[in-house]
Amino acid sequence: MAYSNNLLVFCFFFSLWFLSSYARTNCSDFHFNGKSYDSCSHLHTLNSFIHWNYDVPSRTVDIAFRKSERQHGRWLAWAINPTSTGMIGSQAFVALQRSDGTLEAYTSPIDTYGTTLVKGDLSFTVHDVSAQNINGQVIIFARFELPMNGSNVVNHVWQEGPLQDDDTPGSHGMSGDNLRSFGTLNFHSGKTVAISSHNVKLNSRSKIKIAHGIINAVSWGMMMPLGVVLARLRYLPLQEYYPALWFNLHIYCQSIAYFLGIAGGGLGFYLGRQSSSVKQHTCHRYIGAALLVLATLQVLAHRLRPSKEHKYRVYWNIYHWCTGYGTIIMGILNCFKGFQMMDVGIWKNAYIAFLASLAFVAAVLEVSRCYLNANRGTATPGVSANGIEDKA
């Protein structure tokens, strides 16, 4: 008898828990203040919901995107992407819940991974956007017209993240649900489909952007500094047996980097002409243009290099040193600019590790040079009396 009573009590509380959980996840049970929606969907990540009304003749959509968010100092966003299935190209509706509890809603076009969700007009007509907090649910309300591509199905993305100290959106999480919060939504049938991140096909612009980043990181960011370090091999005793080895390695490495840099720079300028976001990255673009100019001057100067005995050789050495190290510094700086734009922290850390390793090798070679000079009691071959390194 006692066992049966315990079983009944357990079943009673289990039923209450199930019904309360169902009520929380069944989106149609949520009550808005003075609004109602014909369709809704419980999205598969971030415990988010999308409600909407769709007027077929005018292709106008009224949406309410909501998420439980009791913590202040957070942002959330829902977006549709008319051109692709990811973040780049998304047209976002954003809500900020500031630390003082106030809400702000606005629109933001997303054209870079390093976006800070700045305010801007979307690529389609938006009639209204607002935000409310109803019983701990932050809700974005919006009314807009679907892009005129003839389809009722859209790619949509939703996201959340923290606000920074100045109440501007910070980066969202880079793992788990934050990387799976996108799919397709059919406003007419109400069907939502999750898209696996492994099955997302990059559009041509994304592929060009990735190629631009890889080529320039390898050329300006890695091979150019490596070529400078290779030139310091002339300080080793190996120089006595292979006197031209360091020079050939230096020239070949820098030449390959230069031609790769031209290809990567060309892709960058192409992206700039195709993207409306180029105004946001003018510093990156100008540094890239300066890199191409300096590197080209270096190549031309190599063809005009005077002999070692020529009276103007010392001035050529100064010119070669200044333009060379200027190219290296700007190349490294522009790589970090690119990492910031793409928001790829893991590759940035790997690049820092590469530069640290290269600096360590350069320091070892410099110590070796000083040690050998001290033992020989003579000046290092290839260094003139004024301290400017003389090239072969």
GROMACS .gro file of C-alpha atoms in nm:
model
  392
    1MET     CA    1   0.000   0.000   0.000
    2ALA     CA    2   0.281   0.240   0.091
    3TYR     CA    3   0.458   0.150  -0.233
    4SER     CA    4   0.145   0.229  -0.436
    5ASN     CA    5   0.105   0.565  -0.263
    6ASN     CA    6   0.467   0.655  -0.334
    7LEU     CA    7   0.422   0.557  -0.696
    8LEU     CA    8   0.113   0.777  -0.725
    9VAL     CA    9   0.296   1.072  -0.571
   10PHE     CA   10   0.587   1.024  -0.811
   11CYS     CA   11   0.356   1.005  -1.110
   12PHE     CA   12   0.173   1.318  -0.997
   13PHE     CA   13   0.489   1.529  -0.966
   14PHE     CA   14   0.633   1.385  -1.287
   15SER     CA   15   0.316   1.488  -1.469
   16LEU     CA   16   0.341   1.840  -1.328
   17TRP     CA   17   0.705   1.863  -1.438
   18PHE     CA   18   0.623   1.733  -1.786
   19LEU     CA   19   0.335   1.972  -1.835
   20SER     CA   20   0.535   2.270  -1.712
   21SER     CA   21   0.823   2.177  -1.941
   22TYR     CA   22   0.584   2.137  -2.231
   23ALA     CA   23   0.434   2.477  -2.160
   24ARG     CA   24   0.779   2.634  -2.160
   25THR     CA   25   0.879   2.474  -2.491
   26ASN     CA   26   0.546   2.490  -2.673
   27CYS     CA   27   0.580   2.826  -2.843
   28SER     CA   28   0.207   2.865  -2.915
   29ASP     CA   29   0.132   2.894  -2.541
   30PHE     CA   30   0.327   3.217  -2.501
   31HIS     CA   31   0.112   3.530  -2.464
   32PHE     CA   32   0.229   3.862  -2.601
   33ASN     CA   33   0.099   4.199  -2.484
   34GLY     CA   34  -0.173   4.280  -2.735
   35LYS     CA   35  -0.025   4.075  -3.021
   36SER     CA   36  -0.089   3.731  -3.167
   37TYR     CA   37   0.089   3.522  -3.427
   38ASP     CA   38  -0.042   3.245  -3.651
   39SER     CA   39   0.281   3.045  -3.670
   40CYS     CA   40   0.572   2.971  -3.442
   41SER     CA   41   0.872   2.742  -3.409
   42HIS     CA   42   1.097   2.634  -3.124
   43LEU     CA   43   1.446   2.676  -3.272
   44HIS     CA   44   1.691   2.394  -3.220
   45THR     CA   45   1.963   2.591  -3.037
   46LEU     CA   46   2.001   2.865  -2.775
   47ASN     CA   47   1.648   2.791  -2.640
   48SER     CA   48   1.501   3.046  -2.880
   49PHE     CA   49   1.162   3.085  -3.046
   50ILE     CA   50   1.039   3.254  -3.361
   51HIS     CA   51   0.674   3.365  -3.410
   52TRP     CA   52   0.538   3.516  -3.727
   53ASN     CA   53   0.247   3.628  -3.942
   54TYR     CA   54   0.293   3.617  -4.318
   55ASP     CA   55   0.088   3.814  -4.569
   56VAL     CA   56   0.140   3.632  -4.900
   57PRO     CA   57   0.022   3.900  -5.148
   58SER     CA   58   0.246   4.173  -5.007
   59ARG     CA   59   0.522   3.930  -4.895
   60THR     CA   60   0.521   4.114  -4.561
   61VAL     CA   61   0.629   3.932  -4.246
   62ASP     CA   62   0.563   4.026  -3.882
   63ILE     CA   63   0.802   3.839  -3.654
   64ALA     CA   64   0.867   3.809  -3.283
   65PHE     CA   65   1.197   3.647  -3.193
   66ARG     CA   66   1.226   3.568  -2.823
   67LYS     CA   67   1.471   3.415  -2.582
   68SER     CA   68   1.478   3.381  -2.205
   69GLU     CA   69   1.737   3.634  -2.086
   70ARG     CA   70   1.717   3.742  -1.723
   71GLN     CA   71   2.077   3.865  -1.714
   72HIS     CA   72   2.139   4.227  -1.807
   73GLY     CA   73   2.433   4.337  -2.019
   74ARG     CA   74   2.351   4.097  -2.305
   75TRP     CA   75   2.255   4.122  -2.671
   76LEU     CA   76   2.060   3.893  -2.901
   77ALA     CA   77   1.992   3.901  -3.272
   78TRP     CA   78   1.787   3.727  -3.538
   79ALA     CA   79   1.870   3.766  -3.905
   80ILE     CA   80   1.788   3.638  -4.250
   81ASN     CA   81   2.055   3.586  -4.511
   82PRO     CA   82   1.933   3.647  -4.867
   83THR     CA   83   2.257   3.525  -5.029
   84SER     CA   84   2.409   3.244  -4.822
   85THR     CA   85   2.363   3.009  -4.524
   86GLY     CA   86   2.594   3.164  -4.268
   87MET     CA   87   2.678   3.482  -4.088
   88ILE     CA   88   2.831   3.685  -4.372
   89GLY     CA   89   2.560   3.865  -4.568
   90SER     CA   90   2.302   3.835  -4.291
   91GLN     CA   91   2.055   4.118  -4.236
   92ALA     CA   92   2.007   4.134  -3.861
   93PHE     CA   93   1.751   4.262  -3.612
   94VAL     CA   94   1.937   4.332  -3.287
   95ALA     CA   95   1.825   4.392  -2.928
   96LEU     CA   96   2.055   4.522  -2.654
   97GLN     CA   97   1.959   4.470  -2.289
   98ARG     CA   98   2.191   4.713  -2.114
   99SER     CA   99   2.326   4.678  -1.763
  100ASP     CA  100   2.058   4.918  -1.633
  101GLY     CA  101   1.782   4.702  -1.783
  102THR     CA  102   1.690   4.935  -2.071
  103LEU     CA  103   1.633   4.788  -2.416
  104GLU     CA  104   1.728   4.912  -2.761
  105ALA     CA  105   1.636   4.753  -3.095
  106TYR     CA  106   1.782   4.834  -3.436
  107THR     CA  107   1.892   4.680  -3.766
  108SER     CA  108   2.246   4.584  -3.866
  109PRO     CA  109   2.383   4.441  -4.195
  110ILE     CA  110   2.663   4.188  -4.132
  111ASP     CA  111   2.943   4.170  -4.388
  112THR     CA  112   3.243   4.064  -4.178
  113TYR     CA  113   3.315   3.805  -3.910
  114GLY     CA  114   3.456   4.079  -3.689
  115THR     CA  115   3.129   4.273  -3.683
  116THR     CA  116   3.029   4.477  -3.378
  117LEU     CA  117   2.668   4.493  -3.501
  118VAL     CA  118   2.676   4.861  -3.588
  119LYS     CA  119   2.349   5.023  -3.688
  120GLY     CA  120   2.267   5.031  -4.056
  121ASP     CA  121   1.996   4.985  -4.318
  122LEU     CA  122   1.916   4.636  -4.442
  123SER     CA  123   1.903   4.523  -4.804
  124PHE     CA  124   1.523   4.494  -4.793
  125THR     CA  125   1.240   4.714  -4.669
  126VAL     CA  126   1.191   4.726  -4.291
  127HIS     CA  127   0.874   4.890  -4.160
  128ASP     CA  128   0.929   4.858  -3.787
  129VAL     CA  129   1.164   4.714  -3.525
  130SER     CA  130   1.133   4.722  -3.145
  131ALA     CA  131   1.211   4.517  -2.834
  132GLN     CA  132   1.040   4.427  -2.506
  133ASN     CA  133   1.111   4.223  -2.197
  134ILE     CA  134   0.805   4.018  -2.102
  135ASN     CA  135   0.843   3.802  -1.792
  136GLY     CA  136   1.215   3.755  -1.845
  137GLN     CA  137   1.179   3.693  -2.219
  138VAL     CA  138   1.364   3.944  -2.438
  139ILE     CA  139   1.164   3.978  -2.759
  140ILE     CA  140   1.255   4.142  -3.089
  141PHE     CA  141   0.952   4.258  -3.288
  142ALA     CA  142   0.997   4.343  -3.655
  143ARG     CA  143   0.791   4.395  -3.967
  144PHE     CA  144   0.958   4.371  -4.305
  145GLU     CA  145   0.915   4.269  -4.668
  146LEU     CA  146   1.084   3.953  -4.792
  147PRO     CA  147   1.352   4.000  -5.057
  148MET     CA  148   1.206   3.971  -5.405
  149ASN     CA  149   1.359   3.638  -5.503
  150GLY     CA  150   1.023   3.462  -5.544
  151SER     CA  151   1.073   3.222  -5.252
  152ASN     CA  152   0.901   3.195  -4.916
  153VAL     CA  153   1.201   3.007  -4.773
  154VAL     CA  154   1.481   3.206  -4.609
  155ASN     CA  155   1.813   3.123  -4.451
  156HIS     CA  156   1.804   3.254  -4.096
  157VAL     CA  157   2.060   3.297  -3.819
  158TRP     CA  158   2.016   3.376  -3.451
  159GLN     CA  159   2.278   3.460  -3.191
  160GLU     CA  160   2.348   3.596  -2.845
  161GLY     CA  161   2.644   3.744  -2.662
  162PRO     CA  162   2.766   3.985  -2.394
  163LEU     CA  163   2.777   4.363  -2.401
  164GLN     CA  164   3.110   4.533  -2.345
  165ASP     CA  165   3.169   4.805  -2.087
  166ASP     CA  166   3.051   5.074  -2.331
  167ASP     CA  167   2.730   4.876  -2.402
  168THR     CA  168   2.841   4.773  -2.751
  169PRO     CA  169   2.802   4.408  -2.857
  170GLY     CA  170   3.096   4.180  -2.782
  171SER     CA  171   3.185   3.854  -2.955
  172HIS     CA  172   2.949   3.562  -2.916
  173GLY     CA  173   3.064   3.217  -2.806
  174MET     CA  174   3.274   3.019  -3.055
  175SER     CA  175   3.162   2.668  -2.965
  176GLY     CA  176   2.854   2.455  -2.906
  177ASP     CA  177   2.513   2.602  -2.987
  178ASN     CA  178   2.660   2.935  -3.094
  179LEU     CA  179   2.811   2.765  -3.399
  180ARG     CA  180   2.491   2.573  -3.485
  181SER     CA  181   2.236   2.852  -3.464
  182PHE     CA  182   2.128   2.874  -3.827
  183GLY     CA  183   1.890   2.697  -4.062
  184THR     CA  184   1.608   2.755  -4.308
  185LEU     CA  185   1.257   2.883  -4.240
  186ASN     CA  186   0.954   2.853  -4.466
  187PHE     CA  187   0.718   3.138  -4.378
  188HIS     CA  188   0.436   2.983  -4.581
  189SER     CA  189   0.442   2.622  -4.454
  190GLY     CA  190   0.598   2.694  -4.115
  191LYS     CA  191   0.872   2.435  -4.166
  192THR     CA  192   1.211   2.501  -4.007
  193VAL     CA  193   1.520   2.298  -4.092
  194ALA     CA  194   1.851   2.294  -3.907
  195ILE     CA  195   2.159   2.301  -4.127
  196SER     CA  196   2.467   2.106  -4.021
  197SER     CA  197   2.776   2.326  -4.014
  198HIS     CA  198   2.961   2.045  -4.195
  199ASN     CA  199   2.725   2.070  -4.491
  200VAL     CA  200   2.737   2.446  -4.542
  201LYS     CA  201   2.875   2.536  -4.881
  202LEU     CA  202   3.076   2.853  -4.898
  203ASN     CA  203   2.970   3.103  -5.159
  204SER     CA  204   3.226   3.230  -5.409
  205ARG     CA  205   3.289   3.552  -5.216
  206SER     CA  206   3.363   3.362  -4.896
  207LYS     CA  207   3.605   3.136  -5.083
  208ILE     CA  208   3.785   3.438  -5.229
  209LYS     CA  209   3.804   3.598  -4.884
  210ILE     CA  210   3.956   3.283  -4.734
  211ALA     CA  211   4.205   3.256  -5.022
  212HIS     CA  212   4.297   3.623  -4.979
  213GLY     CA  213   4.361   3.574  -4.608
  214ILE     CA  214   4.568   3.257  -4.646
  215ILE     CA  215   4.782   3.384  -4.934
  216ASN     CA  216   4.860   3.717  -4.767
  217ALA     CA  217   4.927   3.561  -4.427
  218VAL     CA  218   5.176   3.321  -4.588
  219SER     CA  219   5.342   3.581  -4.812
  220TRP     CA  220   5.353   3.913  -4.624
  221GLY     CA  221   5.313   3.769  -4.276
  222MET     CA  222   5.541   3.463  -4.286
  223MET     CA  223   5.769   3.439  -4.590
  224MET     CA  224   5.882   3.802  -4.584
  225PRO     CA  225   6.003   3.787  -4.219
  226LEU     CA  226   6.148   3.440  -4.284
  227GLY     CA  227   6.351   3.579  -4.573
  228VAL     CA  228   6.509   3.837  -4.342
  229VAL     CA  229   6.605   3.568  -4.091
  230LEU     CA  230   6.751   3.350  -4.368
  231ALA     CA  231   6.979   3.637  -4.464
  232ARG     CA  232   7.139   3.616  -4.119
  233LEU     CA  233   7.273   3.270  -4.200
  234ARG     CA  234   7.579   3.450  -4.340
  235TYR     CA  235   7.698   3.494  -3.982
  236LEU     CA  236   7.746   3.121  -3.937
  237PRO     CA  237   8.068   2.929  -4.022
  238LEU     CA  238   7.866   2.769  -4.301
  239GLN     CA  239   7.938   3.089  -4.494
  240GLU     CA  240   8.296   2.977  -4.551
  241TYR     CA  241   8.186   2.667  -4.745
  242TYR     CA  242   7.871   2.794  -4.916
  243PRO     CA  243   7.918   3.171  -4.952
  244ALA     CA  244   7.613   3.223  -5.177
  245LEU     CA  245   7.371   3.000  -4.986
  246TRP     CA  246   7.223   3.268  -4.761
  247PHE     CA  247   7.184   3.511  -5.049
  248ASN     CA  248   7.004   3.261  -5.273
  249LEU     CA  249   6.770   3.153  -4.993
  250HIS     CA  250   6.697   3.517  -4.908
  251ILE     CA  251   6.625   3.614  -5.270
  252TYR     CA  252   6.411   3.311  -5.352
  253CYS     CA  253   6.207   3.341  -5.033
  254GLN     CA  254   6.142   3.712  -5.081
  255SER     CA  255   6.063   3.672  -5.451
  256ILE     CA  256   5.807   3.398  -5.390
  257ALA     CA  257   5.654   3.609  -5.112
  258TYR     CA  258   5.635   3.910  -5.345
  259PHE     CA  259   5.451   3.729  -5.624
  260LEU     CA  260   5.217   3.559  -5.378
  261GLY     CA  261   5.156   3.899  -5.221
  262ILE     CA  262   5.058   4.044  -5.559
  263ALA     CA  263   4.806   3.762  -5.607
  264GLY     CA  264   4.665   3.803  -5.255
  265GLY     CA  265   4.652   4.180  -5.289
  266GLY     CA  266   4.465   4.148  -5.618
  267LEU     CA  267   4.204   3.931  -5.448
  268GLY     CA  268   4.177   4.189  -5.170
  269PHE     CA  269   4.114   4.476  -5.407
  270TYR     CA  270   3.858   4.264  -5.591
  271LEU     CA  271   3.676   4.198  -5.263
  272GLY     CA  272   3.690   4.569  -5.185
  273ARG     CA  273   3.522   4.658  -5.512
  274GLN     CA  274   3.252   4.396  -5.457
  275SER     CA  275   3.179   4.480  -5.094
  276SER     CA  276   2.993   4.775  -4.951
  277SER     CA  277   3.188   4.724  -4.625
  278VAL     CA  278   3.515   4.845  -4.774
  279LYS     CA  279   3.471   5.181  -4.600
  280GLN     CA  280   3.493   5.001  -4.268
  281HIS     CA  281   3.834   4.853  -4.357
  282THR     CA  282   4.012   5.147  -4.520
  283CYS     CA  283   4.316   5.110  -4.291
  284HIS     CA  284   4.362   4.746  -4.396
  285ARG     CA  285   4.326   4.842  -4.761
  286TYR     CA  286   4.572   5.134  -4.743
  287ILE     CA  287   4.835   4.927  -4.565
  288GLY     CA  288   4.795   4.660  -4.834
  289ALA     CA  289   4.846   4.917  -5.108
  290ALA     CA  290   5.155   5.056  -4.933
  291LEU     CA  291   5.293   4.703  -4.902
  292LEU     CA  292   5.263   4.646  -5.276
  293VAL     CA  293   5.436   4.977  -5.349
  294LEU     CA  294   5.727   4.917  -5.109
  295ALA     CA  295   5.779   4.558  -5.221
  296THR     CA  296   5.779   4.666  -5.586
  297LEU     CA  297   6.038   4.936  -5.507
  298GLN     CA  298   6.251   4.667  -5.343
  299VAL     CA  299   6.236   4.451  -5.655
  300LEU     CA  300   6.327   4.745  -5.879
  301ALA     CA  301   6.609   4.850  -5.648
  302HIS     CA  302   6.759   4.500  -5.669
  303ARG     CA  303   6.795   4.545  -6.045
  304LEU     CA  304   6.969   4.882  -5.990
  305ARG     CA  305   7.204   4.765  -5.713
  306PRO     CA  306   7.555   4.917  -5.753
  307SER     CA  307   7.866   4.711  -5.695
  308LYS     CA  308   8.021   4.686  -5.350
  309GLU     CA  309   8.300   4.926  -5.443
  310HIS     CA  310   8.067   5.193  -5.583
  311LYS     CA  311   8.056   5.516  -5.384
  312TYR     CA  312   7.676   5.514  -5.379
  313ARG     CA  313   7.650   5.158  -5.244
  314VAL     CA  314   7.615   5.279  -4.884
  315TYR     CA  315   7.309   5.486  -4.979
  316TRP     CA  316   7.156   5.187  -5.157
  317ASN     CA  317   7.213   4.979  -4.843
  318ILE     CA  318   7.029   5.237  -4.631
  319TYR     CA  319   6.741   5.246  -4.880
  320HIS     CA  320   6.725   4.865  -4.895
  321TRP     CA  321   6.725   4.838  -4.515
  322CYS     CA  322   6.452   5.100  -4.464
  323THR     CA  323   6.212   4.975  -4.732
  324GLY     CA  324   6.273   4.612  -4.635
  325TYR     CA  325   6.199   4.651  -4.268
  326GLY     CA  326   5.913   4.888  -4.345
  327THR     CA  327   5.757   4.616  -4.558
  328ILE     CA  328   5.803   4.358  -4.281
  329ILE     CA  329   5.646   4.578  -4.013
  330MET     CA  330   5.346   4.676  -4.226
  331GLY     CA  331   5.297   4.317  -4.343
  332ILE     CA  332   5.278   4.190  -3.985
  333LEU     CA  333   5.050   4.477  -3.882
  334ASN     CA  334   4.814   4.409  -4.171
  335CYS     CA  335   4.797   4.039  -4.084
  336PHE     CA  336   4.675   4.131  -3.737
  337LYS     CA  337   4.423   4.369  -3.896
  338GLY     CA  338   4.297   4.080  -4.106
  339PHE     CA  339   4.271   3.849  -3.804
  340GLN     CA  340   4.070   4.117  -3.624
  341MET     CA  341   3.832   4.156  -3.917
  342MET     CA  342   3.777   3.781  -3.950
  343ASP     CA  343   3.760   3.723  -3.575
  344VAL     CA  344   3.974   3.406  -3.594
  345GLY     CA  345   4.149   3.402  -3.259
  346ILE     CA  346   4.301   3.055  -3.297
  347TRP     CA  347   4.490   3.150  -3.614
  348LYS     CA  348   4.597   3.477  -3.458
  349ASN     CA  349   4.749   3.286  -3.165
  350ALA     CA  350   4.921   3.044  -3.406
  351TYR     CA  351   5.066   3.340  -3.597
  352ILE     CA  352   5.194   3.497  -3.275
  353ALA     CA  353   5.363   3.165  -3.194
  354PHE     CA  354   5.526   3.164  -3.541
  355LEU     CA  355   5.657   3.519  -3.498
  356ALA     CA  356   5.790   3.435  -3.151
  357SER     CA  357   5.973   3.131  -3.290
  358LEU     CA  358   6.117   3.336  -3.573
  359ALA     CA  359   6.230   3.607  -3.330
  360PHE     CA  360   6.397   3.340  -3.115
  361VAL     CA  361   6.590   3.203  -3.415
  362ALA     CA  362   6.694   3.557  -3.514
  363ALA     CA  363   6.814   3.622  -3.157
  364VAL     CA  364   7.019   3.300  -3.158
  365LEU     CA  365   7.181   3.398  -3.489
  366GLU     CA  366   7.258   3.745  -3.354
  367VAL     CA  367   7.419   3.600  -3.042
  368SER     CA  368   7.620   3.365  -3.265
  369ARG     CA  369   7.737   3.661  -3.472
  370CYS     CA  370   7.852   3.851  -3.164
  371TYR     CA  371   8.027   3.544  -3.027
  372LEU     CA  372   8.210   3.476  -3.354
  373ASN     CA  373   8.310   3.842  -3.388
  374ALA     CA  374   8.450   3.845  -3.035
  375ASN     CA  375   8.657   3.536  -3.106
  376ARG     CA  376   8.781   3.663  -3.440
  377GLY     CA  377   8.840   4.016  -3.322
  378THR     CA  378   8.731   4.146  -3.660
  379ALA     CA  379   8.422   4.304  -3.810
  380THR     CA  380   8.152   4.079  -3.945
  381PRO     CA  381   8.184   4.022  -4.320
  382GLY     CA  382   7.911   4.200  -4.509
  383VAL     CA  383   7.873   4.484  -4.254
  384SER     CA  384   8.014   4.821  -4.348
  385ALA     CA  385   8.180   5.062  -4.106
  386ASN     CA  386   7.860   5.262  -4.066
  387GLY     CA  387   7.671   4.959  -3.933
  388ILE     CA  388   7.447   4.913  -4.237
  389GLU     CA  389   7.450   4.555  -4.360
  390ASP     CA  390   7.609   4.524  -4.702
  391LYS     CA  391   7.433   4.281  -4.935
  392ALA     CA  392   7.614   4.046  -5.165
   0.00000   0.00000   0.00000
